[in-house]
Short mmCIF file of C-alpha atoms in Angstrom, two decimals:
data_model
loop_
_atom_site.label_atom_id
_atom_site.label_comp_id
_atom_site.label_asym_id
_atom_site.label_seq_id
_atom_site.Cartn_x
_atom_site.Cartn_y
_atom_site.Cartn_z
CA MET Q 1 -41.18 31.51 -43.63
CA THR Q 2 -43.23 34.56 -42.63
CA SER Q 3 -46.08 36.30 -44.40
CA PRO Q 4 -45.97 40.09 -44.71
CA GLU Q 5 -49.72 40.46 -45.18
CA ARG Q 6 -50.49 39.12 -41.68
CA GLU Q 7 -49.15 40.62 -38.47
CA HIS Q 8 -48.56 37.25 -36.80
CA ASP Q 9 -47.57 33.79 -37.96
CA LEU Q 10 -49.28 31.96 -35.09
CA VAL Q 11 -51.69 32.94 -32.33
CA LEU Q 12 -52.23 30.67 -29.32
CA HIS Q 13 -55.80 31.20 -28.10
CA GLY Q 14 -56.50 30.04 -24.56
CA ALA Q 15 -52.93 30.68 -23.44
CA THR Q 16 -53.95 31.26 -19.81
CA GLY Q 17 -55.53 27.81 -19.35
CA PHE Q 18 -53.64 24.82 -17.95
CA VAL Q 19 -52.94 23.19 -21.33
CA GLY Q 20 -52.56 26.59 -22.99
CA ARG Q 21 -49.67 27.43 -20.67
CA LEU Q 22 -47.97 24.17 -21.56
CA VAL Q 23 -48.36 24.89 -25.27
CA ALA Q 24 -46.99 28.42 -24.77
CA ALA Q 25 -43.95 26.97 -22.98
CA HIS Q 26 -43.35 24.50 -25.82
CA LEU Q 27 -43.55 27.23 -28.43
CA ALA Q 28 -41.22 29.47 -26.45
CA GLU Q 29 -38.63 26.69 -26.31
CA HIS Q 30 -38.95 25.25 -29.81
CA ALA Q 31 -40.36 27.79 -32.28
CA PRO Q 32 -37.82 29.32 -34.69
CA PRO Q 33 -36.54 32.70 -33.46
CA ALA Q 34 -38.08 34.46 -36.48
CA ALA Q 35 -41.57 33.07 -35.86
CA ARG Q 36 -44.04 35.81 -34.98
CA ILE Q 37 -46.14 34.38 -32.16
CA ALA Q 38 -48.89 36.04 -30.11
CA LEU Q 39 -50.87 34.93 -27.05
CA ALA Q 40 -54.64 35.40 -26.90
CA GLY Q 41 -57.28 35.12 -24.21
CA ARG Q 42 -59.96 37.02 -22.31
CA SER Q 43 -57.70 38.77 -19.77
CA ARG Q 44 -54.72 40.90 -20.74
CA ALA Q 45 -53.45 40.76 -17.14
CA ARG Q 46 -53.46 36.95 -17.10
CA LEU Q 47 -51.85 36.81 -20.54
CA ALA Q 48 -49.09 39.11 -19.29
CA GLU Q 49 -48.58 36.79 -16.32
CA VAL Q 50 -48.21 33.78 -18.63
CA ARG Q 51 -45.78 35.65 -20.88
CA ALA Q 52 -43.68 36.74 -17.90
CA GLY Q 53 -43.19 33.10 -16.93
CA LEU Q 54 -41.86 32.11 -20.35
CA PRO Q 55 -38.21 32.25 -21.47
CA ALA Q 56 -36.88 35.71 -22.29
CA ARG Q 57 -37.21 35.17 -26.05
CA ALA Q 58 -41.02 35.25 -25.60
CA HIS Q 59 -41.20 38.41 -23.51
CA ASP Q 60 -41.99 40.59 -26.54
CA TRP Q 61 -44.78 38.34 -27.86
CA PRO Q 62 -47.91 40.47 -28.46
CA LEU Q 63 -50.99 39.93 -26.28
CA LEU Q 64 -54.42 39.82 -27.93
CA VAL Q 65 -57.66 40.13 -25.97
CA ALA Q 66 -60.31 37.87 -27.53
CA ASP Q 67 -63.38 36.18 -26.09
CA ALA Q 68 -64.70 32.87 -27.43
CA HIS Q 69 -68.19 34.39 -27.77
CA ASP Q 70 -67.24 37.85 -29.04
CA ASP Q 71 -67.45 37.63 -32.82
CA ALA Q 72 -65.71 40.95 -33.43
CA SER Q 73 -62.69 40.06 -31.32
CA LEU Q 74 -62.42 36.64 -32.97
CA ALA Q 75 -62.65 38.15 -36.44
CA ALA Q 76 -59.85 40.57 -35.55
CA LEU Q 77 -57.75 37.72 -34.18
CA ALA Q 78 -58.24 35.51 -37.24
CA GLY Q 79 -57.54 38.37 -39.63
CA ALA Q 80 -54.24 39.20 -37.96
CA THR Q 81 -52.52 35.82 -38.23
CA ARG Q 82 -51.67 33.01 -40.61
CA ALA Q 83 -52.66 30.29 -38.13
CA VAL Q 84 -54.51 29.87 -34.83
CA VAL Q 85 -54.10 27.15 -32.22
CA THR Q 86 -56.90 26.99 -29.66
CA THR Q 87 -57.12 25.14 -26.37
CA VAL Q 88 -60.46 26.73 -25.40
CA GLY Q 89 -62.94 23.89 -24.82
CA PRO Q 90 -65.29 22.17 -24.54
CA TYR Q 91 -65.39 22.99 -28.21
CA ALA Q 92 -69.09 22.30 -28.77
CA ARG Q 93 -69.76 25.02 -26.19
CA HIS Q 94 -66.98 27.51 -27.00
CA GLY Q 95 -65.35 26.58 -30.31
CA LEU Q 96 -67.63 27.20 -33.29
CA PRO Q 97 -67.32 31.02 -33.46
CA LEU Q 98 -63.53 30.77 -33.81
CA VAL Q 99 -63.82 28.05 -36.46
CA GLU Q 100 -66.13 30.34 -38.41
CA ALA Q 101 -63.82 33.35 -38.03
CA CYS Q 102 -60.84 31.36 -39.31
CA ALA Q 103 -62.80 29.80 -42.17
CA ARG Q 104 -63.98 33.21 -43.38
CA ALA Q 105 -60.55 34.86 -42.99
CA GLY Q 106 -58.65 32.07 -44.76
CA THR Q 107 -56.72 31.45 -41.53
CA HIS Q 108 -55.39 27.98 -40.69
CA TYR Q 109 -56.75 26.51 -37.45
CA ALA Q 110 -55.93 23.64 -35.05
CA ASP Q 111 -57.70 22.44 -31.91
CA LEU Q 112 -57.66 19.66 -29.32
CA THR Q 113 -61.24 18.48 -29.61
CA GLY Q 114 -62.31 14.93 -28.91
CA GLU Q 115 -65.98 15.71 -29.58
CA VAL Q 116 -67.70 13.98 -32.50
CA LEU Q 117 -70.70 16.32 -32.45
CA PHE Q 118 -68.48 19.42 -32.63
CA VAL Q 119 -66.43 18.14 -35.57
CA ARG Q 120 -69.59 17.11 -37.41
CA GLU Q 121 -71.20 20.53 -36.95
CA ALA Q 122 -68.01 22.42 -37.79
CA ALA Q 123 -67.64 20.45 -41.02
CA ASP Q 124 -71.28 20.88 -41.99
CA ARG Q 125 -71.24 24.61 -41.41
CA PHE Q 126 -67.76 25.75 -42.41
CA ASP Q 127 -66.04 23.19 -44.65
CA ALA Q 128 -67.27 24.81 -47.87
CA VAL Q 129 -66.35 28.29 -46.65
CA ALA Q 130 -62.84 27.17 -45.70
CA ARG Q 131 -62.29 25.46 -49.03
CA ARG Q 132 -63.18 28.70 -50.80
CA THR Q 133 -60.78 30.78 -48.69
CA GLY Q 134 -58.00 28.15 -48.50
CA ALA Q 135 -58.19 27.71 -44.71
CA ARG Q 136 -57.09 24.41 -43.24
CA LEU Q 137 -59.34 23.62 -40.25
CA VAL Q 138 -57.50 20.76 -38.54
CA HIS Q 139 -59.34 19.18 -35.62
CA ALA Q 140 -58.10 16.70 -33.00
CA CYS Q 141 -54.43 17.73 -32.85
CA GLY Q 142 -53.61 16.22 -29.44
CA TYR Q 143 -53.40 12.71 -28.00
CA ASP Q 144 -56.87 12.55 -29.53
CA SER Q 145 -56.27 11.83 -32.40
CA VAL Q 146 -52.73 12.48 -33.69
CA PRO Q 147 -51.05 9.13 -32.81
CA SER Q 148 -53.84 6.96 -34.20
CA ASP Q 149 -54.47 9.09 -37.30
CA LEU Q 150 -50.80 9.40 -38.25
CA SER Q 151 -50.12 5.71 -37.52
CA VAL Q 152 -52.72 4.59 -40.04
CA LEU Q 153 -51.43 7.12 -42.57
CA LEU Q 154 -47.90 5.71 -42.19
CA LEU Q 155 -49.17 2.14 -42.49
CA HIS Q 156 -50.92 3.10 -45.72
CA ARG Q 157 -47.74 4.76 -47.05
CA ARG Q 158 -45.62 1.68 -46.27
CA CYS Q 159 -48.10 -0.80 -47.74
CA ALA Q 160 -48.40 1.27 -50.91
CA ALA Q 161 -44.61 1.47 -51.24
CA ASP Q 162 -44.37 -2.32 -50.80
CA ASP Q 163 -47.25 -2.97 -53.23
CA ALA Q 164 -48.81 -4.98 -50.39
CA GLY Q 165 -52.44 -4.13 -51.11
CA ALA Q 166 -54.92 -1.97 -49.25
CA LEU Q 167 -55.44 -1.93 -45.51
CA SER Q 168 -58.09 -4.42 -44.43
CA GLU Q 169 -58.05 -5.18 -40.69
CA VAL Q 170 -56.39 -2.53 -38.50
CA ARG Q 171 -56.38 -2.60 -34.71
CA LEU Q 172 -54.73 -0.17 -32.31
CA VAL Q 173 -53.77 -1.13 -28.74
CA ALA Q 174 -53.17 1.88 -26.49
CA THR Q 175 -51.14 1.76 -23.31
CA ALA Q 176 -50.33 4.84 -21.30
CA ARG Q 177 -49.53 6.35 -17.95
CA GLY Q 178 -51.22 9.65 -17.31
CA GLY Q 179 -54.14 11.47 -15.79
CA LEU Q 180 -57.59 12.22 -17.16
CA SER Q 181 -57.79 15.90 -17.98
CA GLY Q 182 -60.51 18.16 -16.64
CA GLY Q 183 -61.18 19.38 -20.16
CA THR Q 184 -61.80 15.83 -21.37
CA VAL Q 185 -64.21 15.23 -18.49
CA GLU Q 186 -66.10 18.43 -19.30
CA SER Q 187 -66.28 17.47 -22.98
CA MET Q 188 -67.65 14.03 -22.08
CA ARG Q 189 -70.25 15.63 -19.86
CA GLY Q 190 -71.34 17.90 -22.71
CA VAL Q 191 -71.66 14.97 -25.12
CA VAL Q 192 -73.77 13.02 -22.62
CA GLU Q 193 -76.07 16.00 -22.04
CA GLU Q 194 -76.55 16.59 -25.76
CA ALA Q 195 -77.22 12.89 -26.39
CA LEU Q 196 -79.93 12.94 -23.70
CA ARG Q 197 -81.58 15.95 -25.33
CA SER Q 198 -81.36 15.06 -29.00
CA PRO Q 199 -82.21 11.87 -30.94
CA ASP Q 200 -80.20 13.28 -33.86
CA ALA Q 201 -77.13 13.54 -31.62
CA ARG Q 202 -77.59 9.95 -30.51
CA ARG Q 203 -77.72 8.82 -34.13
CA VAL Q 204 -74.53 10.69 -34.98
CA LEU Q 205 -72.72 9.27 -31.97
CA ALA Q 206 -73.79 5.71 -32.82
CA ASP Q 207 -72.76 5.89 -36.49
CA PRO Q 208 -69.20 4.59 -37.07
CA PHE Q 209 -68.98 6.80 -40.20
CA SER Q 210 -70.53 9.89 -38.62
CA LEU Q 211 -67.57 12.09 -39.62
CA SER Q 212 -67.42 10.93 -43.22
CA PRO Q 213 -67.63 13.70 -45.85
CA ASP Q 214 -69.77 11.34 -47.97
CA ARG Q 215 -71.76 9.01 -45.74
CA ALA Q 216 -73.68 7.41 -48.61
CA ALA Q 217 -70.44 6.26 -50.26
CA GLU Q 218 -69.11 4.44 -47.20
CA THR Q 219 -68.68 0.69 -47.00
CA SER Q 220 -71.33 -1.62 -45.60
CA VAL Q 221 -68.61 -3.73 -43.98
CA PRO Q 222 -69.35 -3.82 -40.21
CA GLN Q 223 -66.85 -1.96 -38.05
CA PRO Q 224 -65.36 -3.18 -34.75
CA SER Q 225 -67.25 -2.25 -31.60
CA ASP Q 226 -66.10 0.86 -29.73
CA ALA Q 227 -66.81 -1.02 -26.48
CA PRO Q 228 -65.63 -4.60 -26.98
CA ALA Q 229 -65.71 -7.21 -24.22
CA PRO Q 230 -62.48 -7.90 -22.28
CA HIS Q 231 -60.18 -10.07 -24.35
CA ARG Q 232 -57.03 -12.08 -23.66
CA GLY Q 233 -54.71 -12.11 -26.66
CA PRO Q 234 -52.28 -14.86 -27.76
CA ASP Q 235 -49.49 -13.06 -25.88
CA GLY Q 236 -51.47 -13.22 -22.63
CA ARG Q 237 -52.21 -9.52 -22.58
CA TRP Q 238 -55.71 -8.41 -21.68
CA THR Q 239 -57.45 -5.60 -23.52
CA ALA Q 240 -60.49 -3.51 -22.64
CA PRO Q 241 -62.42 -0.64 -24.26
CA PHE Q 242 -60.37 2.49 -24.94
CA LEU Q 243 -62.19 5.64 -23.85
CA MET Q 244 -61.35 7.61 -27.00
CA ALA Q 245 -61.95 4.83 -29.53
CA SER Q 246 -65.38 6.18 -30.45
CA PHE Q 247 -63.78 9.47 -31.50
CA ASN Q 248 -60.39 8.36 -32.87
CA SER Q 249 -61.91 5.65 -35.08
CA ARG Q 250 -64.23 8.17 -36.74
CA VAL Q 251 -61.32 10.54 -37.35
CA VAL Q 252 -59.34 7.75 -39.05
CA ARG Q 253 -62.35 6.85 -41.21
CA ARG Q 254 -62.79 10.53 -42.16
CA SER Q 255 -59.12 10.64 -43.16
CA ASN Q 256 -59.65 7.61 -45.37
CA ALA Q 257 -62.68 9.16 -47.09
CA LEU Q 258 -61.04 12.58 -47.55
CA GLN Q 259 -58.23 10.82 -49.43
CA GLY Q 260 -60.64 9.01 -51.75
CA TRP Q 261 -60.64 5.90 -49.54
CA ALA Q 262 -56.94 5.45 -50.24
CA TYR Q 263 -56.48 3.20 -47.20
CA GLY Q 264 -59.02 0.73 -48.56
CA ARG Q 265 -62.74 0.64 -49.28
CA SER Q 266 -63.22 -2.31 -46.93
CA LEU Q 267 -61.07 -0.98 -44.07
CA ARG Q 268 -62.12 -2.19 -40.62
CA TYR Q 269 -60.53 -0.06 -37.91
CA GLY Q 270 -60.83 -0.39 -34.14
CA GLU Q 271 -59.06 0.59 -30.92
CA VAL Q 272 -58.68 -1.04 -27.51
CA MET Q 273 -56.62 -0.40 -24.41
CA GLY Q 274 -53.97 -2.80 -23.11
CA VAL Q 275 -54.31 -3.37 -19.35
CA GLY Q 276 -51.78 -6.08 -18.45
CA ARG Q 277 -51.40 -9.82 -18.14
CA GLY Q 278 -52.52 -12.57 -15.79
CA VAL Q 279 -55.10 -12.20 -13.05
CA ARG Q 280 -54.36 -8.52 -12.55
CA GLY Q 281 -54.89 -7.88 -16.24
CA ALA Q 282 -58.19 -9.77 -16.21
CA VAL Q 283 -59.44 -7.81 -13.20
CA ALA Q 284 -58.33 -4.51 -14.75
CA ALA Q 285 -60.04 -5.35 -18.05
CA ALA Q 286 -63.29 -6.14 -16.25
CA GLY Q 287 -63.07 -2.91 -14.24
CA VAL Q 288 -62.35 -0.72 -17.26
CA THR Q 289 -65.18 -2.32 -19.22
CA ALA Q 290 -67.62 -1.73 -16.38
CA ALA Q 291 -66.50 1.86 -15.94
CA ARG Q 292 -66.80 2.51 -19.69
CA GLY Q 293 -70.43 1.44 -19.54
CA LEU Q 294 -71.36 3.15 -16.28
CA LEU Q 295 -69.63 6.52 -16.69
CA PRO Q 296 -72.11 8.05 -19.17
CA ALA Q 297 -75.03 6.94 -17.00
CA ALA Q 298 -73.36 8.37 -13.90
CA MET Q 299 -72.83 11.69 -15.68
CA ALA Q 300 -76.49 11.79 -16.67
CA PHE Q 301 -77.94 11.09 -13.18
CA PRO Q 302 -77.79 14.21 -10.95
CA PRO Q 303 -76.78 12.52 -7.63
CA THR Q 304 -73.93 10.52 -9.19
CA ARG Q 305 -72.95 13.47 -11.36
CA ALA Q 306 -72.40 15.52 -8.20
CA LEU Q 307 -70.15 12.79 -6.81
CA LEU Q 308 -68.17 12.64 -10.04
CA ASP Q 309 -67.74 16.41 -10.01
CA ARG Q 310 -65.94 16.10 -6.69
CA ALA Q 311 -63.84 13.08 -7.70
CA LEU Q 312 -62.80 13.96 -11.26
CA PRO Q 313 -60.46 16.81 -12.26
CA ALA Q 314 -62.10 20.17 -12.92
CA PRO Q 315 -61.64 22.10 -16.18
CA GLY Q 316 -58.42 24.08 -16.07
CA ALA Q 317 -56.84 21.78 -13.49
CA GLY Q 318 -54.00 19.37 -14.15
CA PRO Q 319 -51.21 17.27 -12.65
CA SER Q 320 -47.91 18.56 -11.29
CA GLU Q 321 -44.84 18.95 -13.46
CA GLU Q 322 -43.29 15.87 -11.85
CA THR Q 323 -46.38 13.78 -12.55
CA ARG Q 324 -46.53 15.00 -16.15
CA ALA Q 325 -42.89 14.09 -16.66
CA ARG Q 326 -43.48 10.52 -15.40
CA GLY Q 327 -46.24 9.92 -17.93
CA TRP Q 328 -45.88 8.17 -21.26
CA PHE Q 329 -47.90 6.56 -24.04
CA ARG Q 330 -47.39 3.78 -26.56
CA MET Q 331 -49.89 3.02 -29.32
CA GLN Q 332 -49.29 -0.16 -31.31
CA THR Q 333 -51.31 -0.47 -34.50
CA ASP Q 334 -51.34 -3.83 -36.29
CA ALA Q 335 -52.60 -4.07 -39.85
CA ILE Q 336 -53.45 -6.88 -42.26
CA THR Q 337 -53.58 -5.96 -45.93
CA THR Q 338 -55.81 -7.34 -48.66
CA SER Q 339 -52.85 -9.43 -49.83
CA GLY Q 340 -52.43 -10.98 -46.37
CA ARG Q 341 -49.23 -9.16 -45.39
CA ARG Q 342 -48.94 -7.78 -41.86
CA TYR Q 343 -47.47 -4.52 -40.63
CA ARG Q 344 -47.10 -2.76 -37.30
CA ALA Q 345 -46.91 0.95 -36.52
CA VAL Q 346 -45.76 2.25 -33.15
CA ALA Q 347 -46.40 5.79 -31.92
CA ALA Q 348 -44.89 6.60 -28.54
CA ALA Q 349 -43.54 9.40 -26.39
CA GLN Q 350 -42.58 10.34 -22.87
CA GLY Q 351 -44.78 12.75 -20.96
CA ASP Q 352 -48.36 12.59 -19.73
CA PRO Q 353 -50.31 11.98 -22.96
CA GLY Q 354 -53.14 14.40 -22.19
CA TYR Q 355 -50.86 17.24 -21.10
CA ALA Q 356 -47.13 17.12 -21.82
CA ALA Q 357 -47.28 15.06 -25.02
CA THR Q 358 -50.42 16.83 -26.22
CA ALA Q 359 -48.75 20.23 -25.79
CA VAL Q 360 -45.99 19.07 -28.13
CA MET Q 361 -48.48 17.70 -30.67
CA ILE Q 362 -50.63 20.80 -30.99
CA GLY Q 363 -47.65 23.13 -30.69
CA GLU Q 364 -45.95 21.42 -33.64
CA ALA Q 365 -49.25 21.31 -35.54
CA GLY Q 366 -49.57 25.06 -35.14
CA LEU Q 367 -46.01 25.67 -36.30
CA ALA Q 368 -46.59 23.44 -39.31
CA LEU Q 369 -49.70 25.39 -40.27
CA ALA Q 370 -47.95 28.72 -39.79
CA LEU Q 371 -44.52 28.02 -41.26
CA ASP Q 372 -44.71 24.95 -43.53
CA THR Q 373 -47.67 25.71 -45.77
CA ASP Q 374 -45.71 25.03 -48.95
CA ARG Q 375 -45.03 21.45 -47.77
CA LEU Q 376 -48.47 20.58 -46.36
CA PRO Q 377 -51.02 18.44 -48.23
CA ASP Q 378 -52.78 20.46 -50.93
CA ARG Q 379 -56.14 20.55 -49.15
CA ALA Q 380 -58.37 23.07 -47.44
CA GLY Q 381 -61.58 22.76 -45.45
CA SER Q 382 -62.47 20.66 -42.42
CA LEU Q 383 -59.52 18.28 -42.07
CA THR Q 384 -57.86 15.71 -39.82
CA PRO Q 385 -54.21 15.58 -38.69
CA ALA Q 386 -53.42 13.02 -41.41
CA THR Q 387 -55.11 14.96 -44.23
CA GLY Q 388 -54.26 18.49 -43.13
CA LEU Q 389 -50.71 18.01 -41.82
CA GLY Q 390 -49.58 14.52 -42.83
CA ASP Q 391 -45.87 13.80 -43.17
CA VAL Q 392 -44.93 17.34 -42.11
CA LEU Q 393 -46.35 16.74 -38.64
CA VAL Q 394 -44.75 13.27 -38.50
CA ASP Q 395 -41.36 14.82 -39.19
CA ARG Q 396 -41.89 17.58 -36.64
CA LEU Q 397 -42.95 15.15 -33.92
CA ARG Q 398 -40.01 12.85 -34.61
CA ALA Q 399 -37.69 15.85 -34.30
CA ALA Q 400 -39.37 16.64 -30.96
CA GLY Q 401 -38.55 13.15 -29.62
CA HIS Q 402 -41.76 11.25 -30.44
CA THR Q 403 -41.61 7.83 -32.09
CA TYR Q 404 -43.46 7.03 -35.32
CA ASP Q 405 -42.22 3.77 -36.84
CA VAL Q 406 -43.59 1.12 -39.20
CA VAL Q 407 -42.26 -2.41 -39.71
CA GLU Q 408 -43.46 -5.46 -41.60
CA LEU Q 409 -44.19 -8.53 -39.47
CA ARG Q 410 -43.02 -12.03 -40.33
CA ARG Q 411 -44.48 -15.32 -39.14
CA VAL Q 412 -42.25 -17.25 -36.69
CA SER Q 413 -42.96 -20.26 -34.49
CA ALA Q 414 -44.12 -18.06 -31.58
CA GLY Q 415 -46.36 -15.85 -33.70
CA TRP Q 416 -45.62 -12.67 -35.64
CA ARG Q 417 -42.44 -10.64 -35.21
CA ALA Q 418 -40.85 -7.60 -36.80
#
């Protein structure tokens, strides 16, 4: 389970940040006793403070001083461990030097990015290097995009086992209770600023296959809109645009392409957010849709940006422990296959999705990269949760209390049921 040629099995970089502390706490509670874990960040004093607040079993974890923009310190960090988990974002601003260090050292890597432009640049610059060294660079290992990516993987597995054909129409409906993280807000702001500066960035952001490893080979089948109009379904539930659909959908499509389009060449994949039923649901759907359209413009206009800065959470800030514990998420993904059969995947967990549940996801992703390499998919390079971690991460998350289930749906008089 450990590797004698590296001093550590897993290093958590960004351990002094809000999410980093949550990940450190998860690792201290759930990592195997023999796992060699270290904490990394810019300040040894702050790292020592974090370590002192962890259970006693973590009090001898080494502390590594490393700065996101100090190449020498990052090279030393990557060379000392089998795997790195990083919570230091926004990743387009702070993340590429660590990706490069891990790619060159053959060190496995996981992050929490929800930034299309960052993943595209990281893949363009370091995928080939990582494939040569055997490094798995696994992006988007939090609420963005583990539940959606693993749900579609499991749907594919079930349909293949049932000889039901390829996936054709797949739609995820996300419902959740939780706060918007300051890191997500800062990442969104960075994407908006880059899109204003660069026509190339705008083209990447608008392309539904912008994360594909082979754009020219992708289907010409139109993909669902990332910002659909409010819609009332047959069950009376209203849906509205899901904030992370424009990122999650591209991750799922990259997973499909990295596996030789195993899900289906004509796959259409989209995501929406469920907002309730009746008049309240209709009003909520209209409000979410309006906010989805206005938020980028508000971030781009200096007077409204200043107002948002005061109203939205700052980077490094987060909700109380009680609020995090009250959170939850449920992501229902319905699929129609090329043979006409229907399936449903459900991914769900207790805990604020952007904080508590995300800490579990990336913590278990890091442990999988560090300790389960012999069971992981035989791939290296710039990967997704489904292609880099696959069933190993599903099993780990189920063991941690998360739900990942797939059922086939049958037609009944009231519609489709499991």
